[in-house]
XYZ file of C-alpha atoms in Angstrom:
704
model
C -43.113 18.156 49.532
C -43.070 21.984 48.252
C -40.228 22.683 50.211
C -38.224 19.710 48.707
C -39.257 20.401 44.969
C -38.181 24.139 45.937
C -35.059 23.438 47.032
C -34.379 21.090 43.955
C -35.031 23.575 41.401
C -32.761 26.240 43.285
C -30.534 23.807 43.399
C -30.388 22.773 39.485
C -32.463 25.954 38.321
C -35.665 25.629 36.651
C -36.205 23.732 33.497
C -36.221 27.064 31.903
C -33.386 28.477 33.730
C -31.035 24.978 32.995
C -30.188 26.667 29.607
C -30.203 30.010 30.559
C -27.509 32.043 30.453
C -24.659 32.019 33.524
C -25.790 35.408 34.890
C -29.486 34.615 35.238
C -28.119 31.556 37.189
C -27.073 31.733 40.931
C -24.661 29.605 42.386
C -21.674 27.719 40.474
C -22.213 27.789 36.572
C -22.900 24.525 34.636
C -19.199 25.166 33.081
C -17.458 25.196 36.397
C -18.820 22.246 37.432
C -18.514 20.007 34.255
C -14.876 21.141 34.231
C -14.315 19.866 37.945
C -15.218 16.238 36.741
C -12.458 13.467 36.304
C -12.940 13.204 32.249
C -11.860 16.915 32.069
C -8.310 16.018 32.920
C -8.504 13.892 29.697
C -9.105 16.685 27.323
C -5.584 16.963 26.201
C -6.312 13.736 24.271
C -9.213 14.812 22.099
C -7.032 17.210 20.075
C -6.394 20.738 19.603
C -9.673 23.074 18.931
C -11.880 21.187 21.557
C -13.541 23.584 23.686
C -13.817 22.655 27.572
C -17.033 21.703 29.203
C -19.501 24.054 28.974
C -17.917 26.743 26.982
C -20.451 27.581 24.172
C -21.269 30.691 23.937
C -23.447 32.234 26.379
C -25.908 33.807 23.515
C -26.611 30.366 22.783
C -30.780 29.723 23.253
C -32.889 27.149 24.524
C -34.063 26.407 21.037
C -30.704 25.531 19.654
C -30.117 23.060 22.067
C -33.048 21.253 21.517
C -32.957 21.580 17.695
C -29.901 19.793 17.982
C -30.976 17.114 20.026
C -33.770 16.815 17.713
C -31.487 16.443 14.553
C -29.258 13.967 16.348
C -31.810 11.824 17.072
C -33.273 12.054 13.431
C -29.970 10.968 12.084
C -29.964 7.880 14.693
C -33.257 7.231 13.045
C -32.099 7.731 9.787
C -28.837 5.767 9.856
C -29.448 2.033 8.487
C -29.005 0.308 11.801
C -30.771 -2.936 12.449
C -33.639 -2.921 14.445
C -32.219 -5.151 17.344
C -29.347 -2.747 18.097
C -31.660 0.410 18.270
C -31.955 0.832 22.323
C -35.500 0.651 22.698
C -38.431 -1.321 24.043
C -39.555 -4.007 21.940
C -42.702 -2.766 21.627
C -41.144 0.651 20.088
C -39.068 -1.348 17.748
C -42.020 -3.548 16.702
C -44.043 0.020 15.981
C -41.483 1.224 14.115
C -40.612 -1.500 12.123
C -44.318 -1.534 10.763
C -43.965 2.174 10.221
C -40.831 1.702 8.301
C -42.316 -0.895 6.274
C -45.589 0.627 5.230
C -43.507 4.047 4.590
C -40.959 2.055 1.887
C -44.036 -0.002 0.440
C -45.866 3.484 -0.117
C -42.853 5.994 -1.468
C -41.009 2.429 -2.893
C -37.651 3.710 -1.899
C -36.301 0.234 -1.269
C -33.741 -0.649 -4.391
C -33.469 -4.251 -5.479
C -29.714 -4.356 -4.312
C -31.019 -3.453 -0.917
C -33.829 -5.904 -0.990
C -31.726 -8.745 -2.442
C -29.273 -7.722 0.644
C -31.691 -7.889 3.102
C -33.239 -11.472 1.793
C -29.450 -12.737 1.787
C -28.949 -11.803 5.635
C -32.408 -13.403 6.530
C -31.604 -16.830 4.606
C -28.146 -16.995 6.706
C -29.780 -16.491 9.874
C -32.219 -18.885 8.899
C -29.693 -21.280 7.668
C -28.092 -20.924 10.896
C -30.924 -21.574 12.898
C -31.618 -24.534 10.868
C -27.854 -25.940 11.133
C -28.578 -25.372 15.184
C -31.775 -27.138 15.492
C -30.461 -30.504 13.645
C -27.794 -30.868 16.417
C -28.602 -34.069 18.121
C -29.297 -33.806 21.943
C -29.797 -30.012 21.962
C -32.500 -30.131 24.330
C -31.034 -32.752 26.744
C -27.947 -30.866 26.659
C -29.903 -28.031 27.790
C -31.637 -29.879 30.415
C -28.353 -31.416 31.604
C -27.029 -27.585 31.874
C -29.566 -26.636 33.830
C -29.789 -29.320 36.518
C -25.988 -29.922 37.051
C -24.204 -27.234 35.880
C -22.867 -25.959 32.286
C -19.275 -27.716 33.487
C -21.232 -31.178 33.197
C -22.826 -29.966 30.097
C -19.547 -29.177 28.463
C -18.895 -33.100 29.030
C -21.739 -34.394 26.729
C -21.116 -31.515 24.204
C -17.557 -32.788 23.782
C -19.169 -35.905 23.255
C -20.987 -35.106 20.784
C -18.243 -33.392 18.930
C -16.180 -36.448 19.140
C -18.914 -38.445 17.566
C -19.325 -36.068 15.033
C -15.369 -36.596 14.195
C -15.889 -40.426 14.378
C -18.691 -40.214 11.574
C -16.765 -38.461 9.295
C -13.589 -40.778 9.754
C -15.948 -43.810 9.157
C -17.008 -42.369 5.978
C -13.646 -41.585 4.474
C -12.580 -44.978 5.665
C -15.236 -46.735 3.924
C -14.760 -44.392 0.859
C -11.438 -44.461 0.530
C -10.599 -48.043 1.814
C -13.520 -50.761 1.571
C -15.011 -49.395 -1.790
C -11.404 -49.375 -3.464
C -10.746 -52.878 -2.173
C -13.954 -54.742 -3.447
C -14.763 -52.616 -6.450
C -11.445 -54.044 -8.270
C -12.130 -57.367 -7.045
C -12.562 -59.593 -4.442
C -9.668 -59.634 -2.311
C -7.859 -62.720 -2.012
C -8.120 -65.033 0.827
C -5.660 -65.692 3.756
C -1.714 -66.268 3.135
C -0.798 -70.219 2.602
C 2.696 -71.318 4.008
C 5.259 -70.370 1.867
C 8.922 -71.603 2.964
C 10.328 -70.250 0.171
C 9.963 -66.556 1.252
C 12.688 -65.072 2.909
C 10.300 -63.244 5.684
C 8.759 -66.436 6.687
C 5.210 -67.570 7.017
C 2.100 -66.047 8.065
C -0.344 -68.428 9.683
C -3.780 -67.260 10.886
C -6.407 -69.998 11.368
C -6.385 -73.240 13.840
C -7.238 -76.362 12.014
C -10.022 -78.372 13.373
C -13.458 -77.271 14.975
C -12.908 -73.970 16.848
C -14.643 -74.125 20.323
C -16.718 -71.295 21.680
C -14.292 -70.320 24.273
C -12.191 -69.974 21.287
C -14.546 -67.373 19.556
C -14.733 -65.512 22.553
C -11.101 -65.371 22.886
C -10.721 -64.188 19.173
C -13.384 -61.480 19.484
C -11.853 -60.210 22.776
C -8.176 -60.015 21.161
C -9.221 -59.514 17.622
C -7.201 -63.096 16.396
C -8.599 -66.090 14.998
C -11.377 -64.912 12.069
C -10.922 -61.152 12.816
C -7.596 -61.014 11.823
C -8.127 -61.343 8.133
C -11.092 -59.315 8.087
C -11.873 -55.742 6.695
C -11.043 -54.681 10.204
C -7.470 -54.976 10.230
C -4.290 -53.847 8.044
C -3.140 -57.191 6.743
C -6.614 -58.048 5.116
C -5.862 -55.205 2.307
C -4.495 -56.646 -1.027
C -1.710 -55.050 -2.665
C -3.273 -53.207 -5.235
C -1.405 -49.862 -6.548
C -4.759 -47.739 -6.418
C -5.895 -49.112 -3.312
C -2.590 -48.340 -1.640
C -2.529 -44.793 -3.076
C -5.788 -44.516 -1.612
C -5.196 -46.480 2.076
C -2.227 -44.105 2.828
C -4.257 -40.805 1.419
C -7.352 -41.446 4.096
C -4.836 -41.361 7.096
C -4.116 -37.823 6.030
C -7.731 -36.619 5.222
C -8.956 -37.828 8.402
C -6.206 -35.880 10.414
C -7.263 -32.921 8.250
C -10.612 -32.735 8.933
C -10.101 -33.418 12.698
C -7.654 -30.256 12.696
C -10.004 -28.089 10.765
C -12.851 -29.227 12.958
C -11.405 -28.696 16.397
C -9.095 -25.272 15.551
C -12.177 -23.298 15.277
C -14.013 -24.370 18.056
C -10.516 -23.960 20.126
C -10.473 -20.715 18.790
C -13.972 -19.472 19.788
C -13.363 -21.259 23.297
C -10.262 -19.009 23.617
C -11.929 -15.846 22.760
C -14.607 -16.814 25.486
C -11.785 -17.507 27.959
C -9.946 -14.279 27.504
C -13.161 -12.359 27.880
C -14.236 -14.286 31.091
C -10.929 -14.016 33.198
C -9.921 -10.509 31.650
C -12.889 -8.620 33.741
C -14.173 -6.726 30.283
C -17.703 -7.424 31.382
C -19.103 -6.703 35.209
C -19.597 -10.455 35.790
C -22.537 -10.218 38.287
C -24.372 -7.073 36.297
C -23.841 -8.932 33.089
C -25.531 -12.265 34.383
C -28.079 -10.047 36.255
C -29.105 -7.797 33.430
C -28.059 -9.232 30.001
C -28.237 -13.016 30.496
C -31.928 -13.604 30.296
C -33.570 -14.883 27.259
C -36.921 -13.013 27.124
C -37.833 -15.238 24.129
C -38.427 -18.457 26.431
C -41.624 -20.193 26.834
C -42.785 -22.810 29.245
C -41.888 -23.149 32.864
C -39.728 -25.769 32.375
C -37.177 -23.595 30.101
C -37.556 -20.842 32.564
C -36.697 -22.816 35.416
C -33.828 -24.458 33.297
C -32.367 -21.065 32.742
C -32.628 -19.941 36.095
C -30.496 -22.834 37.136
C -27.990 -22.145 34.795
C -27.716 -18.423 35.912
C -27.508 -19.344 39.269
C -24.872 -21.705 38.612
C -22.708 -19.090 36.655
C -23.479 -16.628 39.845
C -22.215 -19.305 42.111
C -19.001 -20.032 40.325
C -18.457 -15.766 40.248
C -18.741 -15.805 44.141
C -16.624 -19.086 44.934
C -13.830 -17.500 42.759
C -14.041 -14.120 44.139
C -13.857 -15.556 48.106
C -10.648 -17.349 46.975
C -9.147 -14.257 45.250
C -10.107 -12.216 48.340
C -8.054 -14.626 50.488
C -5.261 -14.918 48.269
C -5.002 -10.760 48.324
C -4.792 -10.514 51.898
C -1.990 -13.104 52.212
C 1.501 -11.824 53.896
C 4.633 -12.481 52.292
C 5.390 -15.298 54.758
C 2.340 -17.025 53.900
C 2.610 -16.545 50.311
C 6.298 -18.464 50.829
C 4.165 -21.180 52.527
C 2.035 -21.836 49.735
C 4.311 -22.209 47.300
C 6.356 -24.408 49.267
C 3.337 -26.512 49.593
C 2.751 -26.607 45.862
C 6.154 -27.527 44.885
C 6.182 -30.078 47.415
C 3.140 -31.094 45.935
C 4.389 -31.162 42.187
C 6.980 -33.123 43.174
C 5.041 -35.594 44.711
C 2.930 -35.966 41.443
C 6.354 -36.345 39.169
C 7.119 -39.246 41.707
C 3.860 -40.645 40.806
C 3.987 -40.267 36.939
C 7.287 -41.473 36.965
C 6.738 -44.874 38.729
C 3.346 -45.307 36.495
C 5.446 -45.056 33.246
C 7.734 -47.580 34.487
C 4.955 -49.831 35.383
C 3.871 -49.848 32.054
C 6.448 -50.509 30.317
C 7.665 -53.040 32.972
C 4.203 -54.613 32.188
C 4.424 -54.932 28.361
C 7.688 -56.354 28.525
C 6.287 -59.084 31.014
C 3.774 -59.451 28.383
C 5.708 -60.514 25.382
C 8.106 -62.902 27.840
C 5.363 -64.775 29.211
C 3.523 -65.173 25.811
C 6.329 -67.640 24.494
C 5.857 -70.062 27.800
C 3.850 -73.249 26.843
C 1.725 -73.323 29.870
C 0.267 -69.916 29.096
C -0.227 -70.990 25.289
C -2.105 -73.879 26.275
C -4.367 -72.359 28.451
C -7.016 -69.796 26.720
C -7.898 -67.884 29.802
C -4.439 -67.542 31.206
C -3.599 -66.303 27.444
C -6.125 -64.105 27.450
C -5.171 -62.557 30.479
C -1.371 -61.667 29.860
C -2.591 -60.661 26.266
C -4.528 -57.716 28.241
C -1.976 -57.130 31.237
C -0.955 -53.700 29.529
C -4.498 -52.712 29.484
C -5.341 -54.424 32.879
C -1.900 -52.020 34.325
C -3.138 -48.990 32.662
C -6.840 -49.070 33.498
C -5.156 -49.521 37.378
C -3.080 -46.521 36.874
C -5.848 -44.333 35.851
C -8.222 -45.421 38.209
C -5.935 -44.915 41.161
C -4.098 -42.118 40.535
C -6.636 -39.502 39.257
C -8.684 -39.340 42.738
C -5.129 -38.768 44.347
C -4.193 -36.000 41.827
C -8.024 -34.414 42.604
C -6.972 -34.522 46.261
C -3.471 -32.758 45.407
C -5.416 -29.928 43.556
C -7.409 -29.295 46.605
C -4.417 -28.897 48.979
C -2.581 -26.374 46.379
C -5.142 -23.389 47.353
C -6.596 -22.907 43.951
C -9.598 -21.405 42.128
C -12.374 -24.298 41.196
C -11.700 -23.437 37.941
C -7.613 -23.800 38.249
C -8.075 -27.047 40.110
C -9.916 -28.251 36.853
C -7.161 -27.287 34.632
C -4.483 -28.698 36.504
C -6.243 -32.159 37.116
C -6.840 -31.989 33.367
C -3.038 -31.360 32.493
C -2.051 -34.030 35.012
C -4.355 -36.721 34.425
C -3.697 -36.235 30.258
C -0.006 -36.340 30.844
C -0.866 -39.921 32.567
C -3.303 -41.309 30.354
C -1.284 -40.255 26.517
C 2.156 -40.653 28.215
C 0.924 -44.724 29.157
C -0.284 -45.109 26.017
C 2.986 -43.855 24.195
C 5.082 -46.024 26.734
C 2.971 -48.846 25.514
C 3.704 -48.009 21.593
C 7.214 -47.545 22.605
C 7.477 -50.935 23.808
C 5.999 -52.653 20.571
C 8.212 -50.316 18.534
C 11.010 -51.527 20.513
C 9.721 -55.279 19.818
C 9.629 -54.497 16.027
C 12.641 -52.486 15.258
C 14.755 -55.195 17.095
C 15.562 -51.780 19.963
C 15.902 -50.056 16.778
C 18.963 -52.247 15.694
C 18.983 -53.177 11.986
C 21.858 -55.471 11.769
C 19.888 -57.383 14.552
C 19.357 -61.363 13.616
C 15.675 -60.868 13.376
C 15.315 -57.686 11.893
C 18.329 -58.216 9.401
C 16.451 -59.718 6.637
C 13.362 -57.869 6.223
C 14.315 -54.797 8.438
C 11.361 -55.575 11.157
C 11.124 -58.749 13.838
C 9.391 -60.735 10.947
C 9.897 -64.384 13.305
C 7.814 -62.699 16.105
C 5.544 -60.404 14.159
C 4.961 -61.739 10.591
C 2.209 -58.604 10.095
C 3.601 -56.179 12.314
C 0.625 -53.544 11.125
C -2.159 -55.927 12.344
C -0.264 -56.489 15.664
C -0.805 -52.649 16.245
C -4.093 -52.680 15.301
C -4.997 -55.364 17.786
C -3.271 -53.875 20.493
C -5.235 -50.709 19.664
C -8.472 -52.527 19.613
C -7.996 -54.471 22.623
C -7.626 -50.993 24.453
C -10.787 -49.460 23.012
C -12.924 -52.368 23.523
C -11.172 -52.689 27.363
C -12.237 -49.148 27.923
C -15.647 -49.785 26.843
C -15.922 -52.603 29.400
C -14.581 -51.344 32.230
C -16.942 -48.421 32.073
C -19.511 -50.798 31.728
C -18.192 -52.645 34.798
C -17.857 -49.350 36.901
C -21.222 -48.514 36.421
C -23.108 -51.626 37.262
C -20.584 -52.703 39.777
C -19.729 -49.518 41.672
C -21.862 -46.486 41.011
C -25.405 -48.352 40.909
C -24.814 -50.352 43.794
C -23.758 -47.251 45.656
C -26.478 -45.697 45.239
C -28.429 -48.194 46.032
C -26.779 -48.409 49.603
C -27.071 -44.487 50.169
C -31.087 -44.772 49.411
C -31.285 -47.850 51.153
C -29.219 -47.130 54.181
C -29.679 -43.713 56.401
C -27.358 -44.429 58.839
C -23.806 -44.734 59.005
C -23.225 -47.215 56.416
C -25.304 -44.561 53.957
C -23.386 -41.582 54.925
C -20.316 -43.721 54.144
C -21.320 -44.406 50.275
C -22.148 -40.468 50.364
C -23.814 -39.072 47.244
C -22.151 -38.942 43.865
C -21.122 -36.296 41.523
C -20.237 -36.392 37.930
C -16.276 -35.660 37.869
C -16.058 -34.065 34.723
C -11.804 -34.029 34.445
C -11.851 -37.954 34.984
C -14.800 -38.287 32.580
C -12.982 -35.759 29.870
C -9.753 -37.639 29.857
C -11.591 -40.904 29.495
C -12.896 -39.408 25.936
C -10.020 -37.733 25.087
C -7.760 -41.298 25.641
C -10.378 -43.104 23.851
C -10.257 -40.970 20.745
C -6.431 -40.846 21.080
C -6.668 -44.637 20.789
C -8.608 -44.232 17.804
C -6.371 -41.799 16.136
C -3.539 -43.909 16.425
C -5.132 -47.297 15.393
C -7.236 -45.722 12.351
C -4.042 -46.537 10.015
C -3.839 -50.138 11.178
C -7.364 -50.766 12.041
C -9.372 -48.960 9.550
C -12.842 -50.015 11.149
C -11.757 -48.738 14.251
C -13.649 -45.068 14.138
C -16.843 -46.852 13.233
C -16.904 -49.173 16.085
C -16.034 -45.929 18.140
C -18.557 -44.212 17.129
C -20.896 -47.230 18.036
C -19.015 -47.161 21.285
C -19.404 -43.303 21.911
C -23.429 -43.761 20.942
C -23.872 -46.088 23.485
C -21.546 -43.953 25.988
C -23.742 -40.881 25.506
C -26.931 -42.554 26.467
C -25.012 -44.701 29.696
C -23.845 -41.308 31.018
C -27.064 -39.836 30.587
C -28.895 -42.376 32.336
C -26.032 -42.635 34.923
C -26.182 -38.976 35.681
C -29.773 -38.842 36.338
C -30.475 -41.838 38.250
C -27.278 -42.123 40.471
C -25.561 -38.582 40.617
C -26.854 -35.178 42.282
C -25.859 -31.636 41.400
C -21.731 -30.776 41.946
C -21.597 -28.845 45.386
C -18.778 -26.717 43.416
C -18.995 -25.371 40.229
C -16.603 -23.955 38.072
C -16.162 -22.024 34.802
C -17.118 -23.564 31.746
C -15.933 -21.327 29.358
C -12.182 -21.956 30.858
C -12.180 -25.701 30.553
C -14.010 -26.089 27.306
C -10.896 -24.298 25.893
C -8.673 -26.633 28.074
C -11.084 -29.515 26.705
C -10.179 -28.985 23.358
C -6.488 -28.073 23.639
C -6.027 -31.339 25.185
C -7.649 -33.024 22.391
C -5.445 -31.203 19.931
C -2.546 -32.529 22.319
C -3.770 -35.981 21.911
C -4.033 -35.498 17.820
C -0.584 -34.334 17.847
C 0.631 -37.297 19.758
C -1.260 -39.552 17.681
C 0.648 -38.473 14.455
C 4.045 -38.922 16.149
C 3.455 -43.224 15.751
C 1.512 -43.179 12.434
C 4.156 -41.028 11.188
C 6.897 -43.054 12.200
C 5.234 -46.214 10.593
C 4.832 -44.780 7.487
C 8.246 -43.090 6.899
C 10.665 -45.351 8.618
C 9.693 -48.697 9.269
C 9.556 -50.971 6.175
C 6.099 -52.402 5.457
C 5.222 -56.409 6.498
C 6.328 -58.545 3.113
C 3.302 -61.000 3.998
C 0.373 -58.519 4.241
C -1.132 -55.451 3.502
C -1.324 -53.083 0.456
C 2.197 -51.910 0.682
C 4.078 -55.401 0.373
C 7.638 -55.333 -1.470
C 7.759 -51.558 -0.553
C 10.734 -49.999 1.139
C 8.581 -47.803 3.325
C 5.231 -47.258 3.199
C 5.906 -43.515 1.598
C 7.785 -45.114 -1.015
C 4.681 -45.702 -3.212
C 3.632 -42.111 -3.204
C 6.768 -40.707 -5.536
C 6.390 -44.090 -7.658
C 2.377 -43.008 -8.519
C 3.389 -39.497 -8.820
C 6.239 -40.848 -11.612
C 3.325 -42.169 -13.341
C 1.670 -39.054 -13.629
C 1.480 -36.700 -16.825
C 4.849 -34.558 -16.834
C 2.836 -31.528 -16.103
C 1.270 -32.703 -12.875
C 4.659 -33.866 -12.200
C 6.549 -30.225 -12.771
C 4.109 -28.728 -10.591
C 3.900 -31.446 -7.583
C 7.791 -30.727 -7.936
C 8.089 -27.078 -8.091
C 6.053 -27.231 -4.809
C 8.724 -28.827 -2.996
C 11.554 -26.249 -3.960
C 12.939 -23.071 -2.526
C 11.196 -21.441 -5.250
C 8.141 -21.927 -3.829
C 8.862 -22.284 -0.396
C 10.588 -18.990 0.248
C 8.230 -16.715 -0.997
C 5.450 -18.857 0.916
C 7.564 -17.975 3.945
C 7.574 -14.116 3.439
C 4.263 -14.192 2.424
C 3.192 -16.074 5.767
C 5.387 -13.662 7.619
C 4.044 -10.639 6.644
C 0.579 -11.924 7.006
C 1.895 -12.696 10.638
C 3.160 -9.433 11.637
C -0.028 -7.935 9.884
C -2.010 -9.779 12.351
C -0.148 -8.935 15.457
C 0.090 -4.996 14.442
C -3.664 -5.266 14.273
C -3.950 -7.244 17.296
C -1.744 -4.745 19.611
C -4.075 -1.784 17.785
C -7.042 -3.521 19.091
C -5.775 -3.870 22.338
C -4.952 -0.344 22.663
C -8.637 0.325 21.649
C -9.641 -1.815 24.004
C -7.726 -0.443 26.989
C -8.933 3.363 25.989
C -12.238 2.368 26.156
C -11.973 0.425 29.249
C -10.268 3.946 30.658
C -13.338 5.655 29.269
C -15.814 3.552 30.866
C -13.910 4.015 34.095
C -14.187 7.975 33.863
C -17.875 7.820 33.141
C -18.274 5.797 36.329
C -16.407 8.662 38.282
C -18.460 11.516 36.742
C -21.388 10.047 37.799
C -20.295 9.339 40.928
C -18.621 12.937 41.254
C -21.995 14.542 39.785
C -24.175 12.520 42.516
C -21.752 13.643 45.426
C -21.707 17.467 43.888
C -25.757 17.282 44.062
C -25.941 16.268 47.555
C -23.246 18.800 48.695
C -25.536 21.537 46.809
C -28.714 19.921 48.053
C -27.278 20.094 51.936
C -26.056 23.641 51.176
C -29.091 24.951 50.145
C -31.119 23.559 52.900
C -28.597 24.858 55.513
C -29.203 28.175 53.956
């Protein structure tokens, strides 16, 4: 032991000789060793007048170095850093905080400004913590994340966010549609037959006693007693104030949803870029920084352990896939890309066939509804009315598993597979919805031919669709209701029997049933599809967001019960930060797609002459200029100025300048981050070099 300590003292010098002049030390000097560091090559970037490593004056004494170190430590203590940023253990932080508080109370050195600033900062932190505690199902989401992974937790987090959007939309519709309707007086009753109207008549209720099967049929299709109710567009009377608030509510809901989705998507983009850029060393970051030392209780500790386990599993699986891709030859890369190209062609062919089928089913529904046999048989009529919904459900039930199988054959990482499945499935679902709407609009506008016989008089097909807005609302109502019913049927008739079969039959039949995993892409796309249907139908069916709120609330507890009772943890996990951003991106896509048919209806299609608050207008938007003309002249001039070039050109210039500044700032931050990364790499090389140098010198001294 003495020989080892003597050897080490000879290599590095004693504690007294380490800071002694070079003449007093044997072997290579500290300056020569430090000048060989990799970081010494970056000296030219530090500017002129910077001395090399170890080039201090030879007469520097030990006291000066120690004094400089003490002054630096004292300066660090005197700087107003928050306690949480000090690189100290928890006990040292508490002791320093207590002593610092005693000193301030004794000397009265704290100013009123600093006191109020600290109080304001603590109030903000407390408010943020309280708002976080007010989020519903916070503990449930933590439990799901710990037992089934962060990917499954992201589905329930998205469901909670969509529930918030629907609650806000319901409040807006109640305040801007229902309240103005009843505050201005009771709305009129159903329209009566009027043969003098050029747009025909609008007959709602059948004469005589309504049977029980007919009541069920009306409930499922939105016809009968529901057709003239606050649920649909045709119920609302033609009053000027109500018409303005009715139209403004659509834009208010869209703006609220956009403002709530964009911050979440921006935050998700930051997390995705940070996770995929490699700025943080994934393993060391999770091993040394992912633990929460404020956890209390065995349950919380086990949940946190599982979360870290799933995160490490994701990193290891993706590292294996990237390692396989790195060792491929040119021929193997060509074969992989050829397979991917063929699989994408197959996906395009399947999507084309599905879209054609939806268009065909919608056209066939219109033809079958005119047959006398269908009109006389309630059950057959119900099946014909739901034919497009049945076909869309069949396509969405069959093709997503096919897309999942195709994604596995493409050789991507699990996270990339989830993204591809999401994009393909959302294109399938949303495009199917758009084809359904296109067929309806084609029927309403007579194929876009305003001179057609059925559309020439009123501008729309008044013979088959006397209140076309209510008809569109009924289609969206049926899609929402059918989505809920099919979800319940799949849960009760497929998932629970499969779980029972797997538990009761340990043989070949049980193995054939297999374990069930929670399919996050399919479930998320179901949520986004349902929300897109609500965004499209909220103008034609004002209470649809309220119904969807109840549906999502029921869906949360049903999915939670299904998850814990029938599903097992996923055998392969994926990166939650990446898919969370993709979820919100697809949700924004659904919001943009839903705006197209609504804006087309507002600006281009004439409103119905027999129902709704916009009767007698050339278009729904035509009411807004008429309402503006009734405002005071100053307000009219201001609104007119907002639509002129004198306002648009400066706004465009200011926006361009701000965008250019933001891009330049982002570029400068990117360069700074690159330099910091290079500095970190250089520091690592320095440590490796010093360790190798120490080993070499120790070996040389032992040999001597």
